[in-house]
Amino acid sequence: MSKRIISLLIVLVLVVGMFAGCGTGSNSGSTPNKDNDGNAETGKIDGEGYTVNYLYMVAQEGANQQKVAEAIDALAMEELNMHVNLIPMTFGTYMSQLAPMLAANEPLDIFPAMSSSFATYIESQYVVNLADYLDYFGDTLEVFGDDAYCGYIGDFLVGFSQMKERGYPTGMVVRKDLMEEAGFSVEDFNVTTDDYSTFEQIDELFAKVKELHPEIICLDGTTIMAAGAGSSYVDNMGDDFGVLENYGQATKVTNYFESDQFRTLCDIAKRWFDAGYVSQDIVVNQDSGETKMRAGNCLSFVCYVKPNTNVEKLAQTSYETEVISLGNAMKSTNAVNAVMFSMANAAKDKTKAAQFMNWTFTSQKFNDLINWGIEGEDWVLDDQGLAAYPDGVDATSVGYHNDFGWIYPNQFAGHPWTGNPTDIWDQYRTYNGAMEKSKAFGFTFNSTPVANEEATLVSVSDQYLKSLAFGAVDDLDASIAEFNNALYGAGLQKVMDEKQKQLDEFLANNG
C-alpha cells in the first residue's frame, strides 16, 4: 500500500474519530474549530507555556515589523494559547544564515526549506519527519488534498507547501505601451512548442519595436526558454540532470540537453541574439528582467507566468504589461515542493509546533498579517473586499508590505491585493485543476547517492548553459556537443541511472 493511501486512511480515521466523539485522547482538539470567518476559535489547543520560533521570508523589514510580530503573538495567544517569536529574513539573509542556524541547533520550530536542500537536511537530521505527526495536520491535509504528499522523499515527509500555482508555464512579459505602439496586441500571438515557427511572431514584434526605438533592448534579464524557464517544458524532478520530456508525459529519464527541443529553443534565441534584439551582455548580466524593465529601456523578459502575472509585474516594473504564453502548464512535484514549510529538529515541543503549523494554513488573520501588515495602518479593505493601501499611504511610505503570498502558507485564506480580480483565488483553483499532471507527480528525487556528481554537474552547467540558451555562441551544434561531453564526463549518466531507478520504484508503488 502506498504511503499516500496510508496517509489518506489516517485522515479518514481522524474524521470518523471526531464524529464518534473521541475527544479524550492525547490528540484531542489538535485541529481548532473555526468561526464564521474561517479563523480558529479560542482555547481549542492547549499551547500554554510554549513559544513557537517561526522563520519566514520578507521583502524587507519595514517600520511596522515589531507591530506585526506583536499582533501575531497576540493572535496566537488568543486562538492557540501559544506565543510566537517571528524570525523575518530577506532572501539574501536566509541563504547565508539558515544553514548555520540549523547546524548550531539554534531555537527554531518552523522554517521554509528549499527542495535543493531536502536530502542534506534529512541526512544531517535538521528536520522532523512530519509523517509521524499527520494526526495534527487535519486542516492542512484538507487544504492541500493530494498535493500534501509532494514533500515525501521515500517515507520521510519533509514538509508542506504553499497555496499557489501548481505549474510554471513559460511566458514572455512585454511592455504594453511599446507593444501597442508597434501595432500589436496580445491576441496576435499564438506561440506554441507544437509548432516552433510560431516563435517567428515574436521576431516580428521585436523587429518593429527596434525600428521605432533603436535604443530599446527587446529581450533582457536572466532567464530564457532553454535556461531557467526550461523546466516548464519537461519534468526535471528537482534538477536538470535527467528529465521526463513532453511536459512530463514520458517515463524514461533522458538528457534534455541532447533533445531536439533544447537545440531548437537555443537556435531561436541565437536568431534573436544575432539580430541584435537581445542584450549583448546577457550572459554576464545578473539583473532580473523586472529590474531591467523598470529601468525603462527593456521591452520584454521571459519568466514563469500564472493568472495574475500582469498585476505582479506592474508593481515590480512600474509598467503595464501583457503576457505572451510560450508553452503549456504542467503540474509537477517540483512546482509544489520547491519550497516547503518544515519543522526543525530544534523544536522543543514538536506536537505544539505541528499544531501551530497546521493553524497557519487556515488562519486568514495570520496570512494577512505576515503578507500585508497591520490592518488600518498598512492596508485596508477597499469597496471590492480587496486589500489596498490606506489613504495617504503608498509603497514608499507603508510601514510593512511584502506581497509574498506565494511563499506564505495559504494566500488563498488571505485577501488578494487590489488590482487583482475579486475571484483571483478561484481562478487559481481552476488554473491548477486544468493542468496535465506529470507522470512523476508525487515523486521527489533523493540526490544523496549522487551528491558529488550533482555538485560537479552544477559547475559544468554554470559554465555552458547560459551562453547556449541565450544563443551567445558562434557554433551552436559544436557548443552543445562540448556541453554534453562535459556533462557526461562529470557523471551525468550515473545521476540519470539513479533517478530512473528511484522513479521506477515510485511508479511501481504508486501505479
XYZ file of C-alpha atoms in Angstrom:
511
model
C 0.000 0.000 0.000
C 1.444 3.402 -0.933
C 2.212 5.994 1.720
C -0.328 8.339 0.120
C -3.130 5.811 0.632
C -1.960 5.178 4.179
C -1.992 8.911 4.876
C -5.489 9.278 3.458
C -6.663 6.401 5.672
C -5.187 8.203 8.664
C -7.215 11.287 7.785
C -10.357 9.148 7.382
C -9.804 7.592 10.803
C -9.429 11.065 12.284
C -12.628 12.284 10.728
C -14.534 9.209 11.916
C -12.998 9.644 15.347
C -14.176 13.231 15.610
C -17.739 12.263 14.695
C -17.607 9.337 17.167
C -16.792 11.742 19.982
C -13.209 10.537 20.518
C -12.148 13.709 22.270
C -10.435 12.336 25.315
C -7.258 11.001 23.774
C -3.869 12.698 23.591
C -4.734 14.248 20.203
C -7.984 15.802 21.385
C -8.539 19.233 19.883
C -5.387 19.165 17.768
C -7.334 20.793 14.934
C -9.067 24.010 16.048
C -12.713 24.608 15.267
C -13.486 27.539 13.002
C -15.713 30.569 13.480
C -17.782 32.037 10.659
C -14.775 33.997 9.333
C -12.662 30.879 8.922
C -10.452 31.657 11.924
C -9.738 29.226 14.726
C -11.899 29.555 17.817
C -10.223 30.398 21.108
C -8.989 27.777 23.540
C -9.147 24.669 21.329
C -5.412 23.903 21.651
C -3.515 23.828 24.906
C -0.319 25.547 23.889
C 0.238 27.092 27.293
C 3.822 27.909 28.088
C 5.129 27.282 24.571
C 6.782 29.769 22.209
C 6.992 28.895 18.522
C 10.065 30.198 16.692
C 8.765 30.892 13.188
C 11.152 31.833 10.377
C 9.619 33.386 7.269
C 10.614 35.461 4.249
C 10.086 39.201 3.934
C 10.743 41.585 1.068
C 12.308 43.928 3.580
C 11.882 44.717 7.248
C 9.522 47.679 7.456
C 8.945 50.154 10.251
C 5.944 48.164 11.471
C 7.801 44.842 11.716
C 7.631 44.877 15.516
C 3.924 45.709 15.459
C 3.314 42.732 13.164
C 5.306 40.487 15.491
C 3.248 41.657 18.467
C -0.033 41.255 16.579
C 0.783 37.681 15.545
C 1.877 36.831 19.060
C -1.423 38.204 20.411
C -3.415 36.325 17.750
C -1.699 33.028 18.551
C -2.269 33.552 22.265
C -5.950 34.238 21.633
C -6.529 31.266 19.352
C -3.867 28.723 20.368
C -2.658 29.845 23.790
C 0.873 29.954 22.351
C 3.467 32.670 21.983
C 5.230 33.288 18.671
C 8.720 34.581 18.057
C 8.854 35.748 14.450
C 12.190 35.462 12.659
C 11.871 37.558 9.469
C 14.572 37.139 6.826
C 15.131 38.582 3.386
C 16.140 36.059 0.725
C 19.785 37.114 0.941
C 19.854 36.740 4.720
C 18.043 33.418 4.510
C 20.578 31.993 2.071
C 23.515 32.974 4.281
C 22.109 32.371 7.774
C 19.731 29.407 7.681
C 22.361 26.675 7.314
C 24.438 27.952 10.270
C 21.259 28.206 12.375
C 20.336 24.602 11.675
C 23.870 23.346 12.226
C 24.093 25.153 15.571
C 20.683 23.836 16.661
C 19.536 27.377 17.388
C 15.952 27.873 18.623
C 13.771 27.207 15.580
C 10.466 25.415 15.110
C 9.206 26.116 11.592
C 11.028 27.405 8.530
C 10.750 27.364 4.719
C 13.087 24.746 3.240
C 14.154 24.674 -0.407
C 13.955 21.384 -2.291
C 17.629 21.519 -3.269
C 18.466 21.092 0.428
C 15.975 18.373 1.411
C 18.429 15.475 1.193
C 21.051 17.371 3.188
C 18.571 18.347 5.881
C 17.366 14.760 6.265
C 20.877 13.295 6.334
C 22.019 15.915 8.853
C 18.893 15.358 10.988
C 17.959 19.027 10.814
C 14.285 18.364 10.069
C 11.476 16.314 11.578
C 9.616 13.610 9.646
C 6.119 15.077 9.582
C 4.715 11.679 8.623
C 4.926 10.949 12.363
C 2.666 13.940 13.121
C -0.003 13.685 10.434
C -2.780 13.396 13.016
C -2.084 17.047 13.923
C -2.447 18.234 10.319
C -6.104 17.563 9.587
C -6.748 21.069 8.246
C -3.553 21.080 6.207
C -4.361 17.771 4.539
C -7.838 19.018 3.708
C -6.468 22.254 2.242
C -3.894 20.533 0.001
C -5.511 17.239 -0.954
C -3.051 15.020 -2.856
C -0.599 17.921 -3.071
C 0.047 17.482 0.652
C 2.159 14.416 -0.110
C 4.621 16.018 -2.527
C 7.029 16.599 0.335
C 7.868 12.923 0.677
C 11.352 11.623 -0.027
C 10.883 7.914 0.407
C 8.961 7.591 3.685
C 10.185 10.938 5.025
C 7.717 13.847 4.811
C 9.893 16.957 4.704
C 7.076 19.477 4.952
C 4.049 21.122 3.390
C 3.968 23.559 0.514
C 2.084 26.824 -0.011
C -1.223 27.522 -1.710
C -0.125 28.890 -5.065
C 0.069 27.901 -8.722
C 0.857 24.217 -9.280
C 2.726 24.592 -12.545
C 5.168 27.045 -14.066
C 4.482 27.616 -17.746
C 6.965 29.844 -19.537
C 5.816 33.216 -20.776
C 7.174 36.466 -22.125
C 6.283 39.627 -20.211
C 6.042 42.566 -22.637
C 5.554 46.278 -22.060
C 2.022 47.034 -23.179
C 2.730 50.587 -24.371
C 5.525 49.514 -26.730
C 3.550 46.530 -27.979
C 0.566 48.719 -28.847
C 2.754 51.405 -30.416
C 4.202 48.731 -32.698
C 0.676 47.789 -33.757
C 0.324 44.508 -31.848
C -1.994 43.173 -29.190
C -1.542 40.076 -27.077
C -4.285 38.358 -29.085
C -1.973 38.436 -32.136
C 0.292 35.809 -30.593
C -0.309 32.076 -30.553
C 3.134 30.731 -29.723
C 3.410 27.006 -29.085
C 6.049 24.300 -28.859
C 3.820 22.192 -31.117
C 4.940 24.450 -33.970
C 8.197 26.305 -33.395
C 7.585 28.517 -36.439
C 5.060 30.372 -34.247
C 8.011 31.903 -32.384
C 8.539 34.000 -35.528
C 5.561 36.065 -34.349
C 7.868 37.388 -31.640
C 10.556 38.176 -34.245
C 8.024 40.436 -35.958
C 7.294 42.271 -32.699
C 10.999 42.695 -31.921
C 11.758 43.985 -35.422
C 9.020 46.605 -35.319
C 9.874 47.856 -31.845
C 13.553 48.040 -32.782
C 12.641 50.039 -35.868
C 10.646 52.524 -33.784
C 13.052 52.621 -30.844
C 16.633 51.602 -31.704
C 17.651 52.292 -28.108
C 15.271 49.665 -26.700
C 16.601 46.211 -25.806
C 13.916 43.808 -26.924
C 14.825 40.977 -24.534
C 16.780 41.145 -21.297
C 17.033 39.507 -17.888
C 18.473 36.248 -16.613
C 16.003 33.674 -17.951
C 15.053 32.344 -21.366
C 13.177 29.347 -22.760
C 16.048 26.842 -22.599
C 17.532 28.009 -19.287
C 15.835 28.786 -16.023
C 12.410 28.533 -17.581
C 13.319 25.315 -19.398
C 11.949 23.121 -16.639
C 8.443 24.178 -17.645
C 8.744 22.093 -20.828
C 9.923 18.967 -19.015
C 9.644 17.480 -15.552
C 13.170 17.823 -14.243
C 12.251 16.097 -10.967
C 14.243 18.581 -8.932
C 17.209 19.366 -11.176
C 18.055 19.476 -14.877
C 20.233 16.368 -14.916
C 17.838 13.777 -16.249
C 14.278 14.764 -17.174
C 10.936 13.468 -18.426
C 10.277 15.165 -21.755
C 6.985 16.247 -23.342
C 5.670 18.023 -20.247
C 6.403 15.006 -18.068
C 4.392 12.550 -20.155
C 7.389 10.273 -20.675
C 8.612 7.803 -18.068
C 12.137 7.298 -19.427
C 14.724 9.638 -17.935
C 16.662 11.377 -20.719
C 19.256 14.101 -21.138
C 17.337 17.243 -22.057
C 20.474 18.920 -23.367
C 20.645 16.336 -26.159
C 16.992 16.776 -27.119
C 15.695 18.319 -30.326
C 13.650 20.751 -28.266
C 16.658 22.120 -26.389
C 18.554 22.634 -29.637
C 15.548 24.342 -31.264
C 14.997 26.723 -28.361
C 18.707 27.622 -28.359
C 18.509 28.226 -32.105
C 15.570 30.609 -31.676
C 17.490 32.509 -29.023
C 20.576 32.655 -31.268
C 18.430 34.124 -34.020
C 17.329 36.889 -31.653
C 20.848 37.417 -30.310
C 22.413 37.661 -33.766
C 19.722 40.130 -34.865
C 20.621 42.462 -32.000
C 17.313 42.052 -30.181
C 18.924 40.623 -27.051
C 21.211 42.493 -24.672
C 24.727 41.736 -25.855
C 25.975 41.336 -22.259
C 23.140 38.956 -21.407
C 25.464 36.110 -20.414
C 27.118 38.093 -17.620
C 24.023 40.068 -16.642
C 22.884 39.490 -13.051
C 19.837 41.777 -13.042
C 16.362 40.331 -13.385
C 14.082 41.162 -16.266
C 11.902 43.101 -13.838
C 14.855 45.284 -12.861
C 15.813 45.841 -16.497
C 12.265 46.784 -17.492
C 11.900 49.137 -14.555
C 14.991 50.990 -15.791
C 12.999 51.968 -18.894
C 14.825 50.526 -21.908
C 13.643 46.890 -21.957
C 10.706 45.619 -23.993
C 10.406 42.099 -22.614
C 11.759 39.327 -20.463
C 10.994 35.622 -20.050
C 9.802 34.105 -16.783
C 7.313 31.692 -15.289
C 3.766 33.032 -15.514
C 0.409 32.478 -13.816
C -3.093 34.033 -13.731
C -2.159 37.363 -12.103
C 1.320 37.873 -13.553
C 0.237 41.236 -15.019
C -0.673 42.620 -11.607
C 2.573 41.427 -10.026
C 4.735 42.778 -12.836
C 3.047 46.192 -12.749
C 4.152 46.533 -9.136
C 7.637 45.215 -9.906
C 8.339 47.143 -13.128
C 6.057 50.223 -12.946
C 4.796 49.382 -16.456
C 1.569 47.813 -17.611
C 2.455 44.527 -19.262
C 0.976 41.792 -21.387
C 1.960 38.111 -21.220
C 2.667 36.020 -24.310
C 2.412 32.325 -23.469
C 5.398 30.267 -24.629
C 4.270 26.819 -23.531
C 1.754 24.673 -21.702
C 1.115 24.328 -17.982
C 2.312 21.084 -16.390
C 1.652 20.007 -12.810
C 4.877 18.624 -11.408
C 6.098 17.749 -7.950
C 8.784 20.416 -8.113
C 6.151 23.091 -8.744
C 4.561 22.070 -5.459
C 7.570 21.267 -3.279
C 10.159 23.783 -4.463
C 9.779 25.396 -1.032
C 8.203 23.546 1.891
C 7.410 24.587 5.442
C 9.425 22.174 7.566
C 9.797 21.550 11.273
C 13.278 21.885 12.696
C 14.612 19.181 14.995
C 15.442 22.029 17.357
C 11.710 22.413 18.147
C 11.302 21.793 21.889
C 7.706 20.551 21.641
C 7.129 19.062 18.246
C 3.453 18.356 18.857
C 2.733 22.000 19.619
C 4.887 23.124 16.707
C 2.809 20.843 14.445
C -0.419 22.282 15.826
C 0.818 25.796 15.155
C 1.910 24.944 11.610
C -1.484 23.410 10.895
C -3.161 26.620 12.080
C -1.066 28.781 9.730
C -2.637 27.066 6.722
C -6.155 28.107 7.725
C -5.930 31.426 9.561
C -6.944 34.399 7.440
C -5.650 36.858 10.017
C -2.232 35.206 10.195
C -1.730 35.147 6.431
C -2.868 38.765 6.062
C -0.591 39.899 8.872
C 2.614 38.370 7.532
C 1.827 39.493 3.984
C 0.167 42.906 4.300
C 0.880 44.024 7.874
C -1.390 45.863 10.305
C -4.914 46.426 9.066
C -5.808 50.108 9.251
C -2.164 51.220 9.127
C -0.518 49.217 6.330
C -3.652 48.127 4.490
C -7.423 48.397 4.459
C -10.228 46.583 2.699
C -11.471 48.503 -0.330
C -15.024 48.544 -1.641
C -14.425 45.277 -3.513
C -13.135 43.440 -0.471
C -9.524 43.579 -1.662
C -6.515 44.675 0.379
C -5.276 48.166 -0.523
C -3.138 50.945 0.855
C -4.935 53.304 3.247
C -5.451 56.899 2.161
C -2.150 58.761 2.234
C -0.056 55.578 2.217
C 1.794 54.119 -0.759
C 4.668 51.750 -1.499
C 7.230 54.355 -0.428
C 5.645 55.144 2.939
C 3.969 51.929 4.069
C 5.242 50.505 7.348
C 5.001 46.858 6.293
C 4.200 45.237 2.942
C 5.527 42.043 1.344
C 3.265 40.775 -1.449
C 4.943 37.393 -0.947
C 1.755 35.348 -0.737
C 3.272 32.637 -2.909
C 5.822 31.769 -0.209
C 3.443 32.046 2.765
C 1.322 29.139 3.983
C -2.019 29.959 2.385
C -2.530 33.157 0.437
C -5.950 31.766 -0.579
C -7.024 32.196 3.051
C -5.991 35.853 2.979
C -7.175 38.852 0.993
C -5.899 39.450 -2.552
C -4.282 42.803 -3.253
C -6.155 45.481 -5.149
C -5.793 45.259 -8.922
C -6.488 41.545 -8.909
C -9.899 40.227 -9.914
C -12.056 39.626 -6.856
C -12.225 35.940 -7.810
C -8.463 35.524 -8.306
C -8.199 32.586 -5.879
C -10.988 30.806 -7.762
C -9.064 31.478 -10.956
C -6.006 29.849 -9.381
C -8.028 26.798 -8.402
C -9.403 26.479 -11.931
C -5.938 27.038 -13.392
C -4.404 24.382 -11.151
C -7.174 21.907 -11.816
C -6.812 22.174 -15.600
C -3.122 21.259 -15.689
C -1.923 17.960 -17.065
C -0.033 16.035 -14.396
C 3.449 14.773 -14.993
C 3.746 11.004 -14.877
C 6.132 11.552 -11.964
C 3.787 13.746 -9.938
C 4.385 12.977 -6.268
C 7.960 11.776 -6.836
C 10.922 13.612 -5.320
C 14.441 12.565 -6.282
C 16.793 11.770 -3.399
C 20.125 13.000 -4.732
C 22.186 11.789 -1.756
C 23.663 8.748 -3.576
C 25.000 11.006 -6.344
C 25.688 14.188 -4.392
C 29.271 14.509 -5.632
C 28.270 14.100 -9.261
C 25.433 16.613 -8.852
C 27.811 19.240 -7.478
C 30.156 18.779 -10.438
C 27.269 18.883 -12.922
C 26.094 22.191 -11.497
C 29.549 23.641 -12.141
C 29.502 22.392 -15.731
C 26.024 23.816 -16.286
C 27.115 27.171 -14.874
C 29.948 27.227 -17.390
C 27.975 26.408 -20.540
C 24.197 26.676 -20.226
C 23.549 30.395 -20.188
C 25.634 31.115 -23.280
C 23.885 28.340 -25.181
C 20.372 29.175 -24.038
C 20.693 32.848 -24.996
C 22.329 31.997 -28.319
C 25.561 33.803 -27.478
C 27.792 31.244 -29.232
C 29.329 31.108 -32.720
C 28.705 27.438 -33.499
C 25.581 26.155 -31.781
C 25.971 22.463 -32.612
C 29.637 22.348 -31.640
C 28.898 24.157 -28.365
C 26.024 21.809 -27.484
C 28.258 18.804 -28.189
C 31.016 20.228 -25.984
C 28.492 20.891 -23.207
C 27.142 17.350 -23.309
C 30.608 15.817 -23.362
C 31.428 17.800 -20.235
C 28.177 16.690 -18.568
C 28.823 13.009 -19.221
C 32.388 13.467 -18.056
C 31.042 14.894 -14.794
C 28.854 11.857 -14.132
C 25.552 12.668 -15.831
C 24.819 9.049 -16.742
C 25.245 7.922 -13.140
C 22.784 10.586 -11.967
C 20.294 9.668 -14.686
C 20.534 5.978 -13.820
C 19.910 6.691 -10.142
C 16.977 8.962 -10.968
C 15.488 6.300 -13.261
C 15.895 3.643 -10.568
C 14.092 5.727 -7.952
C 11.389 6.783 -10.412
C 10.721 3.175 -11.436
C 10.313 2.229 -7.771
C 7.921 5.125 -7.249
C 5.828 4.226 -10.282
C 5.677 0.584 -9.239
C 4.465 1.520 -5.748
C 2.016 4.188 -6.864
C 0.656 2.800 -10.097
